[in-house]
Amino acid sequence: MKHVLLITIKGIFRDRIFQGIICVAALFFLIPNVSSLSMRQGTELSITLSLSLLSFILLLLAVFLGGTTIWKDVERRYTFGVLGLPLSRRSYLLGRFAGNALFLCLTALLLGLLSVVVVKMAMLAYPPFRPVRWDSVLIAIVFDTLKSVLIVAIAFMFSSLSTSFFLPVFGTISMYLVGSATQEVYDYLHSSSESIKGLSPVVVNFANALYYILPNLSAFDYKLHAVYGLDIPFRGLALTFLYFFVYTGIVLTLASFIFGRREMK
């Protein structure tokens, strides 16, 4: 599995994806100029834009790397040569996933450093009214990275189902959109709103079941804590970490099970 991981990393660099990230990352240096439009909250705006851009880049990488890695291997018939070696399908799949996850972590590290530089530049131009909580900024970056790794795992699960390009990519995008709204739907169903009383119990129970099945991606969003310097409860961090490892483990186990029984033509 270690060799598959290294091959995956080399393949990503060979596809010049990293060079593309460097070009997109140049947008970070426009953030101080944009933040200057808000003289009262220049630092807060720079943190918001930096974390949002970082999250968007990680999302694009997670969707397209996770959704196309297995598809490219099957199209190039690379999978057949690798699986002919003394290597199980499970090890191959997990090695590919680990390579993508490691690349995302390296990218997050680079973009996180750029975010710190950008925020520092904004602070020099317009000193903030409240001190920047760098620990909250770091936590926001770390959990955005974990969310992107989870999205890669979901993409690999779809890739294990189909050799088509469309199902892994668009299926992952759909899961991201749905997973970003599950918490809001759950909170609405358990609110005291009068409109809830008109819903059928079957609909409510079905929505509750989906809440526990679908990923809760909003749990990884700590941008507001970073922007406004809010305290982050340790219990919430621990539960989100546990949720990440459990849900990712379940998704990868399911992906390995499906991929191990899939016919290669």
PDB file of C-alpha atoms in Angstrom:
ATOM      1  CA  MET A   1       0.000   0.000   0.000  1.00  0.00           C
ATOM      2  CA  LYS A   2       2.940   2.315   0.665  1.00  0.00           C
ATOM      3  CA  HIS A   3       4.118   2.012  -2.945  1.00  0.00           C
ATOM      4  CA  VAL A   4       0.614   2.794  -4.243  1.00  0.00           C
ATOM      5  CA  LEU A   5       0.548   5.901  -2.033  1.00  0.00           C
ATOM      6  CA  LEU A   6       3.872   7.134  -3.434  1.00  0.00           C
ATOM      7  CA  ILE A   7       2.787   6.410  -7.007  1.00  0.00           C
ATOM      8  CA  THR A   8      -0.427   8.350  -6.387  1.00  0.00           C
ATOM      9  CA  ILE A   9       1.470  11.406  -5.139  1.00  0.00           C
ATOM     10  CA  LYS A  10       3.861  11.276  -8.109  1.00  0.00           C
ATOM     11  CA  GLY A  11       0.931  10.918 -10.504  1.00  0.00           C
ATOM     12  CA  ILE A  12      -0.779  14.000  -9.093  1.00  0.00           C
ATOM     13  CA  PHE A  13       2.374  16.071  -9.567  1.00  0.00           C
ATOM     14  CA  ARG A  14       2.821  14.629 -13.060  1.00  0.00           C
ATOM     15  CA  ASP A  15      -0.697  15.782 -13.976  1.00  0.00           C
ATOM     16  CA  ARG A  16       0.380  19.320 -13.070  1.00  0.00           C
ATOM     17  CA  ILE A  17      -2.462  19.721 -10.625  1.00  0.00           C
ATOM     18  CA  PHE A  18      -0.120  21.237  -8.073  1.00  0.00           C
ATOM     19  CA  GLN A  19       0.992  23.894 -10.577  1.00  0.00           C
ATOM     20  CA  GLY A  20      -2.651  24.742 -11.134  1.00  0.00           C
ATOM     21  CA  ILE A  21      -3.119  25.154  -7.391  1.00  0.00           C
ATOM     22  CA  ILE A  22      -0.191  27.571  -7.284  1.00  0.00           C
ATOM     23  CA  CYS A  23      -1.843  29.684  -9.987  1.00  0.00           C
ATOM     24  CA  VAL A  24      -5.189  29.710  -8.178  1.00  0.00           C
ATOM     25  CA  ALA A  25      -3.437  30.432  -4.880  1.00  0.00           C
ATOM     26  CA  ALA A  26      -2.264  33.721  -6.374  1.00  0.00           C
ATOM     27  CA  LEU A  27      -5.806  34.929  -5.693  1.00  0.00           C
ATOM     28  CA  PHE A  28      -4.897  35.021  -2.001  1.00  0.00           C
ATOM     29  CA  PHE A  29      -2.759  38.103  -2.591  1.00  0.00           C
ATOM     30  CA  LEU A  30      -5.798  39.983  -3.897  1.00  0.00           C
ATOM     31  CA  ILE A  31      -7.577  39.511  -0.578  1.00  0.00           C
ATOM     32  CA  PRO A  32      -5.851  42.424   1.261  1.00  0.00           C
ATOM     33  CA  ASN A  33      -6.974  44.807  -1.502  1.00  0.00           C
ATOM     34  CA  VAL A  34     -10.536  43.498  -1.319  1.00  0.00           C
ATOM     35  CA  SER A  35     -10.479  43.648   2.482  1.00  0.00           C
ATOM     36  CA  SER A  36      -9.504  47.326   2.332  1.00  0.00           C
ATOM     37  CA  LEU A  37     -13.027  48.045   1.061  1.00  0.00           C
ATOM     38  CA  SER A  38     -14.198  47.361   4.606  1.00  0.00           C
ATOM     39  CA  MET A  39     -12.043  49.669   6.718  1.00  0.00           C
ATOM     40  CA  ARG A  40     -13.854  48.817   9.946  1.00  0.00           C
ATOM     41  CA  GLN A  41     -13.594  45.028   9.568  1.00  0.00           C
ATOM     42  CA  GLY A  42     -10.700  44.571   7.186  1.00  0.00           C
ATOM     43  CA  THR A  43      -9.077  41.803   9.224  1.00  0.00           C
ATOM     44  CA  GLU A  44     -12.342  39.921   9.731  1.00  0.00           C
ATOM     45  CA  LEU A  45     -13.080  40.121   6.006  1.00  0.00           C
ATOM     46  CA  SER A  46      -9.588  38.899   5.126  1.00  0.00           C
ATOM     47  CA  ILE A  47     -10.022  35.878   7.416  1.00  0.00           C
ATOM     48  CA  THR A  48     -13.422  35.119   5.885  1.00  0.00           C
ATOM     49  CA  LEU A  49     -12.159  35.358   2.299  1.00  0.00           C
ATOM     50  CA  SER A  50      -8.970  33.395   3.014  1.00  0.00           C
ATOM     51  CA  LEU A  51     -10.761  30.507   4.701  1.00  0.00           C
ATOM     52  CA  SER A  52     -13.513  30.485   2.069  1.00  0.00           C
ATOM     53  CA  LEU A  53     -10.996  30.356  -0.792  1.00  0.00           C
ATOM     54  CA  LEU A  54      -9.026  27.631   0.977  1.00  0.00           C
ATOM     55  CA  SER A  55     -12.196  25.604   1.512  1.00  0.00           C
ATOM     56  CA  PHE A  56     -13.250  26.041  -2.129  1.00  0.00           C
ATOM     57  CA  ILE A  57      -9.885  24.879  -3.500  1.00  0.00           C
ATOM     58  CA  LEU A  58      -9.866  21.834  -1.205  1.00  0.00           C
ATOM     59  CA  LEU A  59     -13.412  20.996  -2.276  1.00  0.00           C
ATOM     60  CA  LEU A  60     -12.505  21.097  -5.972  1.00  0.00           C
ATOM     61  CA  LEU A  61      -9.480  18.891  -5.374  1.00  0.00           C
ATOM     62  CA  ALA A  62     -11.447  16.441  -3.244  1.00  0.00           C
ATOM     63  CA  VAL A  63     -14.219  16.053  -5.814  1.00  0.00           C
ATOM     64  CA  PHE A  64     -12.102  15.757  -8.947  1.00  0.00           C
ATOM     65  CA  LEU A  65      -9.157  13.845  -7.509  1.00  0.00           C
ATOM     66  CA  GLY A  66     -11.374  11.438  -5.601  1.00  0.00           C
ATOM     67  CA  GLY A  67     -13.816  11.072  -8.460  1.00  0.00           C
ATOM     68  CA  THR A  68     -11.310  10.504 -11.265  1.00  0.00           C
ATOM     69  CA  THR A  69      -8.427   8.531  -9.726  1.00  0.00           C
ATOM     70  CA  ILE A  70      -9.978   5.065 -10.061  1.00  0.00           C
ATOM     71  CA  TRP A  71     -11.681   6.006 -13.325  1.00  0.00           C
ATOM     72  CA  LYS A  72      -8.353   7.025 -14.904  1.00  0.00           C
ATOM     73  CA  ASP A  73      -6.696   3.819 -13.725  1.00  0.00           C
ATOM     74  CA  VAL A  74      -9.432   1.684 -15.280  1.00  0.00           C
ATOM     75  CA  GLU A  75      -9.453   3.694 -18.527  1.00  0.00           C
ATOM     76  CA  ARG A  76      -5.665   3.421 -18.858  1.00  0.00           C
ATOM     77  CA  ARG A  77      -5.839  -0.258 -17.838  1.00  0.00           C
ATOM     78  CA  TYR A  78      -3.347   0.572 -15.094  1.00  0.00           C
ATOM     79  CA  THR A  79      -5.557  -1.221 -12.572  1.00  0.00           C
ATOM     80  CA  PHE A  80      -5.134  -4.572 -14.300  1.00  0.00           C
ATOM     81  CA  GLY A  81      -1.342  -4.381 -14.144  1.00  0.00           C
ATOM     82  CA  VAL A  82      -1.294  -3.353 -10.489  1.00  0.00           C
ATOM     83  CA  LEU A  83      -3.807  -5.960  -9.369  1.00  0.00           C
ATOM     84  CA  GLY A  84      -1.756  -8.609 -11.146  1.00  0.00           C
ATOM     85  CA  LEU A  85       0.911  -8.045  -8.488  1.00  0.00           C
ATOM     86  CA  PRO A  86       0.697  -9.602  -4.995  1.00  0.00           C
ATOM     87  CA  LEU A  87      -1.531  -6.739  -3.877  1.00  0.00           C
ATOM     88  CA  SER A  88      -5.127  -6.983  -2.735  1.00  0.00           C
ATOM     89  CA  ARG A  89      -7.810  -4.739  -4.145  1.00  0.00           C
ATOM     90  CA  ARG A  90      -8.392  -3.350  -0.672  1.00  0.00           C
ATOM     91  CA  SER A  91      -4.732  -2.316  -0.343  1.00  0.00           C
ATOM     92  CA  TYR A  92      -4.813  -0.757  -3.791  1.00  0.00           C
ATOM     93  CA  LEU A  93      -7.951   1.263  -3.001  1.00  0.00           C
ATOM     94  CA  LEU A  94      -6.709   2.393   0.417  1.00  0.00           C
ATOM     95  CA  GLY A  95      -3.308   3.297  -1.045  1.00  0.00           C
ATOM     96  CA  ARG A  96      -4.941   5.469  -3.665  1.00  0.00           C
ATOM     97  CA  PHE A  97      -7.117   7.096  -1.023  1.00  0.00           C
ATOM     98  CA  ALA A  98      -4.161   7.712   1.299  1.00  0.00           C
ATOM     99  CA  GLY A  99      -2.214   9.341  -1.539  1.00  0.00           C
ATOM    100  CA  ASN A 100      -5.066  11.720  -2.297  1.00  0.00           C
ATOM    101  CA  ALA A 101      -5.604  12.487   1.391  1.00  0.00           C
ATOM    102  CA  LEU A 102      -1.902  13.224   1.889  1.00  0.00           C
ATOM    103  CA  PHE A 103      -1.883  15.560  -1.111  1.00  0.00           C
ATOM    104  CA  LEU A 104      -4.888  17.414   0.292  1.00  0.00           C
ATOM    105  CA  CYS A 105      -3.118  17.819   3.635  1.00  0.00           C
ATOM    106  CA  LEU A 106      -0.012  19.213   1.924  1.00  0.00           C
ATOM    107  CA  THR A 107      -2.155  21.594  -0.100  1.00  0.00           C
ATOM    108  CA  ALA A 108      -4.006  22.719   3.028  1.00  0.00           C
ATOM    109  CA  LEU A 109      -0.664  23.378   4.717  1.00  0.00           C
ATOM    110  CA  LEU A 110       0.501  25.560   1.824  1.00  0.00           C
ATOM    111  CA  LEU A 111      -2.789  27.442   1.566  1.00  0.00           C
ATOM    112  CA  GLY A 112      -2.944  27.803   5.349  1.00  0.00           C
ATOM    113  CA  LEU A 113       0.446  29.506   5.366  1.00  0.00           C
ATOM    114  CA  LEU A 114      -0.739  31.825   2.598  1.00  0.00           C
ATOM    115  CA  SER A 115      -3.842  32.622   4.645  1.00  0.00           C
ATOM    116  CA  VAL A 116      -1.693  33.605   7.631  1.00  0.00           C
ATOM    117  CA  VAL A 117       0.422  35.898   5.428  1.00  0.00           C
ATOM    118  CA  VAL A 118      -2.688  37.504   3.925  1.00  0.00           C
ATOM    119  CA  VAL A 119      -4.307  38.102   7.317  1.00  0.00           C
ATOM    120  CA  LYS A 120      -1.063  39.592   8.651  1.00  0.00           C
ATOM    121  CA  MET A 121      -0.969  41.983   5.697  1.00  0.00           C
ATOM    122  CA  ALA A 122      -4.544  43.041   6.397  1.00  0.00           C
ATOM    123  CA  MET A 123      -3.751  43.551  10.077  1.00  0.00           C
ATOM    124  CA  LEU A 124      -0.864  45.866   9.224  1.00  0.00           C
ATOM    125  CA  ALA A 125      -3.049  47.953   6.921  1.00  0.00           C
ATOM    126  CA  TYR A 126      -6.059  48.102   9.248  1.00  0.00           C
ATOM    127  CA  PRO A 127      -5.408  47.009  12.862  1.00  0.00           C
ATOM    128  CA  PRO A 128      -8.354  44.936  14.135  1.00  0.00           C
ATOM    129  CA  PHE A 129     -10.566  46.021  17.028  1.00  0.00           C
ATOM    130  CA  ARG A 130     -10.217  42.584  18.610  1.00  0.00           C
ATOM    131  CA  PRO A 131      -7.135  40.303  18.648  1.00  0.00           C
ATOM    132  CA  VAL A 132      -7.036  37.524  16.082  1.00  0.00           C
ATOM    133  CA  ARG A 133      -7.489  34.066  17.599  1.00  0.00           C
ATOM    134  CA  TRP A 134      -4.873  32.147  15.636  1.00  0.00           C
ATOM    135  CA  ASP A 135      -5.820  28.923  17.389  1.00  0.00           C
ATOM    136  CA  SER A 136      -9.362  29.275  16.021  1.00  0.00           C
ATOM    137  CA  VAL A 137      -7.982  29.967  12.541  1.00  0.00           C
ATOM    138  CA  LEU A 138      -5.823  26.841  12.760  1.00  0.00           C
ATOM    139  CA  ILE A 139      -8.772  24.743  13.919  1.00  0.00           C
ATOM    140  CA  ALA A 140     -10.897  26.048  11.045  1.00  0.00           C
ATOM    141  CA  ILE A 141      -8.193  25.044   8.535  1.00  0.00           C
ATOM    142  CA  VAL A 142      -7.678  21.611  10.106  1.00  0.00           C
ATOM    143  CA  PHE A 143     -11.373  20.771  10.071  1.00  0.00           C
ATOM    144  CA  ASP A 144     -11.796  22.026   6.515  1.00  0.00           C
ATOM    145  CA  THR A 145      -9.026  19.605   5.600  1.00  0.00           C
ATOM    146  CA  LEU A 146     -10.760  16.759   7.418  1.00  0.00           C
ATOM    147  CA  LYS A 147     -13.981  17.575   5.577  1.00  0.00           C
ATOM    148  CA  SER A 148     -12.189  17.402   2.229  1.00  0.00           C
ATOM    149  CA  VAL A 149     -10.655  14.029   3.148  1.00  0.00           C
ATOM    150  CA  LEU A 150     -14.126  12.733   4.021  1.00  0.00           C
ATOM    151  CA  ILE A 151     -15.384  13.959   0.640  1.00  0.00           C
ATOM    152  CA  VAL A 152     -12.546  12.037  -1.049  1.00  0.00           C
ATOM    153  CA  ALA A 153     -13.663   8.885   0.778  1.00  0.00           C
ATOM    154  CA  ILE A 154     -17.215   9.423  -0.495  1.00  0.00           C
ATOM    155  CA  ALA A 155     -15.879   9.922  -4.032  1.00  0.00           C
ATOM    156  CA  PHE A 156     -13.952   6.650  -3.778  1.00  0.00           C
ATOM    157  CA  MET A 157     -17.114   4.874  -2.682  1.00  0.00           C
ATOM    158  CA  PHE A 158     -18.899   6.103  -5.826  1.00  0.00           C
ATOM    159  CA  SER A 159     -15.847   5.184  -7.924  1.00  0.00           C
ATOM    160  CA  SER A 160     -16.001   1.626  -6.607  1.00  0.00           C
ATOM    161  CA  LEU A 161     -19.566   1.379  -7.919  1.00  0.00           C
ATOM    162  CA  SER A 162     -19.051   2.617 -11.464  1.00  0.00           C
ATOM    163  CA  THR A 163     -16.328   3.033 -14.070  1.00  0.00           C
ATOM    164  CA  SER A 164     -18.117   6.106 -15.393  1.00  0.00           C
ATOM    165  CA  PHE A 165     -16.733   9.578 -14.812  1.00  0.00           C
ATOM    166  CA  PHE A 166     -20.139  11.094 -14.091  1.00  0.00           C
ATOM    167  CA  LEU A 167     -21.343   9.062 -11.094  1.00  0.00           C
ATOM    168  CA  PRO A 168     -18.272   9.639  -8.873  1.00  0.00           C
ATOM    169  CA  VAL A 169     -18.010  13.364  -9.665  1.00  0.00           C
ATOM    170  CA  PHE A 170     -21.667  14.377  -9.697  1.00  0.00           C
ATOM    171  CA  GLY A 171     -22.574  11.898  -6.980  1.00  0.00           C
ATOM    172  CA  THR A 172     -19.922  13.420  -4.727  1.00  0.00           C
ATOM    173  CA  ILE A 173     -21.090  16.949  -5.516  1.00  0.00           C
ATOM    174  CA  SER A 174     -24.649  15.922  -4.649  1.00  0.00           C
ATOM    175  CA  MET A 175     -23.521  14.382  -1.367  1.00  0.00           C
ATOM    176  CA  TYR A 176     -21.623  17.559  -0.545  1.00  0.00           C
ATOM    177  CA  LEU A 177     -24.666  19.745  -1.156  1.00  0.00           C
ATOM    178  CA  VAL A 178     -26.943  17.462   0.830  1.00  0.00           C
ATOM    179  CA  GLY A 179     -24.399  16.973   3.625  1.00  0.00           C
ATOM    180  CA  SER A 180     -24.025  20.731   4.003  1.00  0.00           C
ATOM    181  CA  ALA A 181     -27.759  21.085   4.691  1.00  0.00           C
ATOM    182  CA  THR A 182     -28.545  18.056   6.869  1.00  0.00           C
ATOM    183  CA  GLN A 183     -27.973  19.874  10.159  1.00  0.00           C
ATOM    184  CA  GLU A 184     -30.235  22.775   9.159  1.00  0.00           C
ATOM    185  CA  VAL A 185     -33.019  20.385   8.145  1.00  0.00           C
ATOM    186  CA  TYR A 186     -32.648  18.441  11.392  1.00  0.00           C
ATOM    187  CA  ASP A 187     -32.772  21.622  13.478  1.00  0.00           C
ATOM    188  CA  TYR A 188     -35.847  22.781  11.575  1.00  0.00           C
ATOM    189  CA  LEU A 189     -37.675  19.487  12.131  1.00  0.00           C
ATOM    190  CA  HIS A 190     -36.957  19.692  15.861  1.00  0.00           C
ATOM    191  CA  SER A 191     -37.840  23.353  16.230  1.00  0.00           C
ATOM    192  CA  SER A 192     -41.037  24.745  17.698  1.00  0.00           C
ATOM    193  CA  SER A 193     -42.205  26.162  14.387  1.00  0.00           C
ATOM    194  CA  GLU A 194     -45.926  25.887  13.654  1.00  0.00           C
ATOM    195  CA  SER A 195     -45.242  24.590  10.128  1.00  0.00           C
ATOM    196  CA  ILE A 196     -43.699  21.403  11.566  1.00  0.00           C
ATOM    197  CA  LYS A 197     -47.039  20.288  12.944  1.00  0.00           C
ATOM    198  CA  GLY A 198     -48.448  19.908   9.432  1.00  0.00           C
ATOM    199  CA  LEU A 199     -45.766  17.409   8.364  1.00  0.00           C
ATOM    200  CA  SER A 200     -46.517  13.719   8.278  1.00  0.00           C
ATOM    201  CA  PRO A 201     -44.776  11.597  10.960  1.00  0.00           C
ATOM    202  CA  VAL A 202     -43.522   9.360   8.141  1.00  0.00           C
ATOM    203  CA  VAL A 203     -41.764  12.307   6.506  1.00  0.00           C
ATOM    204  CA  VAL A 204     -40.248  13.411   9.813  1.00  0.00           C
ATOM    205  CA  ASN A 205     -39.000   9.906  10.650  1.00  0.00           C
ATOM    206  CA  PHE A 206     -37.588   9.479   7.143  1.00  0.00           C
ATOM    207  CA  ALA A 207     -35.766  12.812   7.386  1.00  0.00           C
ATOM    208  CA  ASN A 208     -34.387  11.842  10.797  1.00  0.00           C
ATOM    209  CA  ALA A 209     -33.103   8.560   9.366  1.00  0.00           C
ATOM    210  CA  LEU A 210     -31.385  10.386   6.503  1.00  0.00           C
ATOM    211  CA  TYR A 211     -29.773  12.741   9.014  1.00  0.00           C
ATOM    212  CA  TYR A 212     -27.895   9.829  10.594  1.00  0.00           C
ATOM    213  CA  ILE A 213     -27.055   8.173   7.253  1.00  0.00           C
ATOM    214  CA  LEU A 214     -25.880  11.160   5.218  1.00  0.00           C
ATOM    215  CA  PRO A 215     -22.689  13.038   6.148  1.00  0.00           C
ATOM    216  CA  ASN A 216     -23.047  16.078   8.387  1.00  0.00           C
ATOM    217  CA  LEU A 217     -20.499  18.369   6.759  1.00  0.00           C
ATOM    218  CA  SER A 218     -21.639  21.500   8.577  1.00  0.00           C
ATOM    219  CA  ALA A 219     -20.115  20.045  11.748  1.00  0.00           C
ATOM    220  CA  PHE A 220     -16.668  20.752  10.258  1.00  0.00           C
ATOM    221  CA  ASP A 221     -17.334  24.458   9.660  1.00  0.00           C
ATOM    222  CA  TYR A 222     -15.546  26.647  12.228  1.00  0.00           C
ATOM    223  CA  LYS A 223     -15.116  29.756  10.078  1.00  0.00           C
ATOM    224  CA  LEU A 224     -17.324  31.944  12.275  1.00  0.00           C
ATOM    225  CA  HIS A 225     -15.258  31.017  15.324  1.00  0.00           C
ATOM    226  CA  ALA A 226     -12.103  32.039  13.486  1.00  0.00           C
ATOM    227  CA  VAL A 227     -13.535  35.301  12.141  1.00  0.00           C
ATOM    228  CA  TYR A 228     -14.989  36.544  15.425  1.00  0.00           C
ATOM    229  CA  GLY A 229     -12.493  34.933  17.790  1.00  0.00           C
ATOM    230  CA  LEU A 230     -15.084  32.744  19.503  1.00  0.00           C
ATOM    231  CA  ASP A 231     -14.157  30.010  21.931  1.00  0.00           C
ATOM    232  CA  ILE A 232     -14.436  26.500  20.512  1.00  0.00           C
ATOM    233  CA  PRO A 233     -15.626  23.889  23.025  1.00  0.00           C
ATOM    234  CA  PHE A 234     -13.267  20.949  23.366  1.00  0.00           C
ATOM    235  CA  ARG A 235     -16.188  18.527  23.530  1.00  0.00           C
ATOM    236  CA  GLY A 236     -17.419  19.683  20.129  1.00  0.00           C
ATOM    237  CA  LEU A 237     -13.959  19.239  18.603  1.00  0.00           C
ATOM    238  CA  ALA A 238     -13.593  15.760  20.079  1.00  0.00           C
ATOM    239  CA  LEU A 239     -17.011  14.657  18.834  1.00  0.00           C
ATOM    240  CA  THR A 240     -16.296  15.986  15.346  1.00  0.00           C
ATOM    241  CA  PHE A 241     -12.935  14.179  15.270  1.00  0.00           C
ATOM    242  CA  LEU A 242     -14.643  10.967  16.335  1.00  0.00           C
ATOM    243  CA  TYR A 243     -17.375  11.474  13.752  1.00  0.00           C
ATOM    244  CA  PHE A 244     -14.753  11.973  11.028  1.00  0.00           C
ATOM    245  CA  PHE A 245     -12.863   8.765  11.809  1.00  0.00           C
ATOM    246  CA  VAL A 246     -15.978   6.639  12.243  1.00  0.00           C
ATOM    247  CA  TYR A 247     -17.806   7.905   9.146  1.00  0.00           C
ATOM    248  CA  THR A 248     -14.689   7.808   6.952  1.00  0.00           C
ATOM    249  CA  GLY A 249     -13.927   4.284   8.184  1.00  0.00           C
ATOM    250  CA  ILE A 250     -17.457   3.107   7.353  1.00  0.00           C
ATOM    251  CA  VAL A 251     -17.364   4.677   3.881  1.00  0.00           C
ATOM    252  CA  LEU A 252     -13.946   3.180   3.065  1.00  0.00           C
ATOM    253  CA  THR A 253     -15.003  -0.234   4.364  1.00  0.00           C
ATOM    254  CA  LEU A 254     -18.056  -0.122   2.124  1.00  0.00           C
ATOM    255  CA  ALA A 255     -15.941   1.053  -0.820  1.00  0.00           C
ATOM    256  CA  SER A 256     -13.430  -1.769  -0.277  1.00  0.00           C
ATOM    257  CA  PHE A 257     -16.215  -4.338  -0.049  1.00  0.00           C
ATOM    258  CA  ILE A 258     -17.799  -3.167  -3.324  1.00  0.00           C
ATOM    259  CA  PHE A 259     -14.500  -2.785  -5.164  1.00  0.00           C
ATOM    260  CA  GLY A 260     -13.349  -6.214  -4.034  1.00  0.00           C
ATOM    261  CA  ARG A 261     -16.389  -7.866  -5.644  1.00  0.00           C
ATOM    262  CA  ARG A 262     -16.508  -5.769  -8.764  1.00  0.00           C
ATOM    263  CA  GLU A 263     -15.830  -7.344 -12.161  1.00  0.00           C
ATOM    264  CA  MET A 264     -12.938  -5.818 -14.057  1.00  0.00           C
ATOM    265  CA  LYS A 265     -13.456  -5.857 -17.820  1.00  0.00           C
TER     266      LYS A 265
END
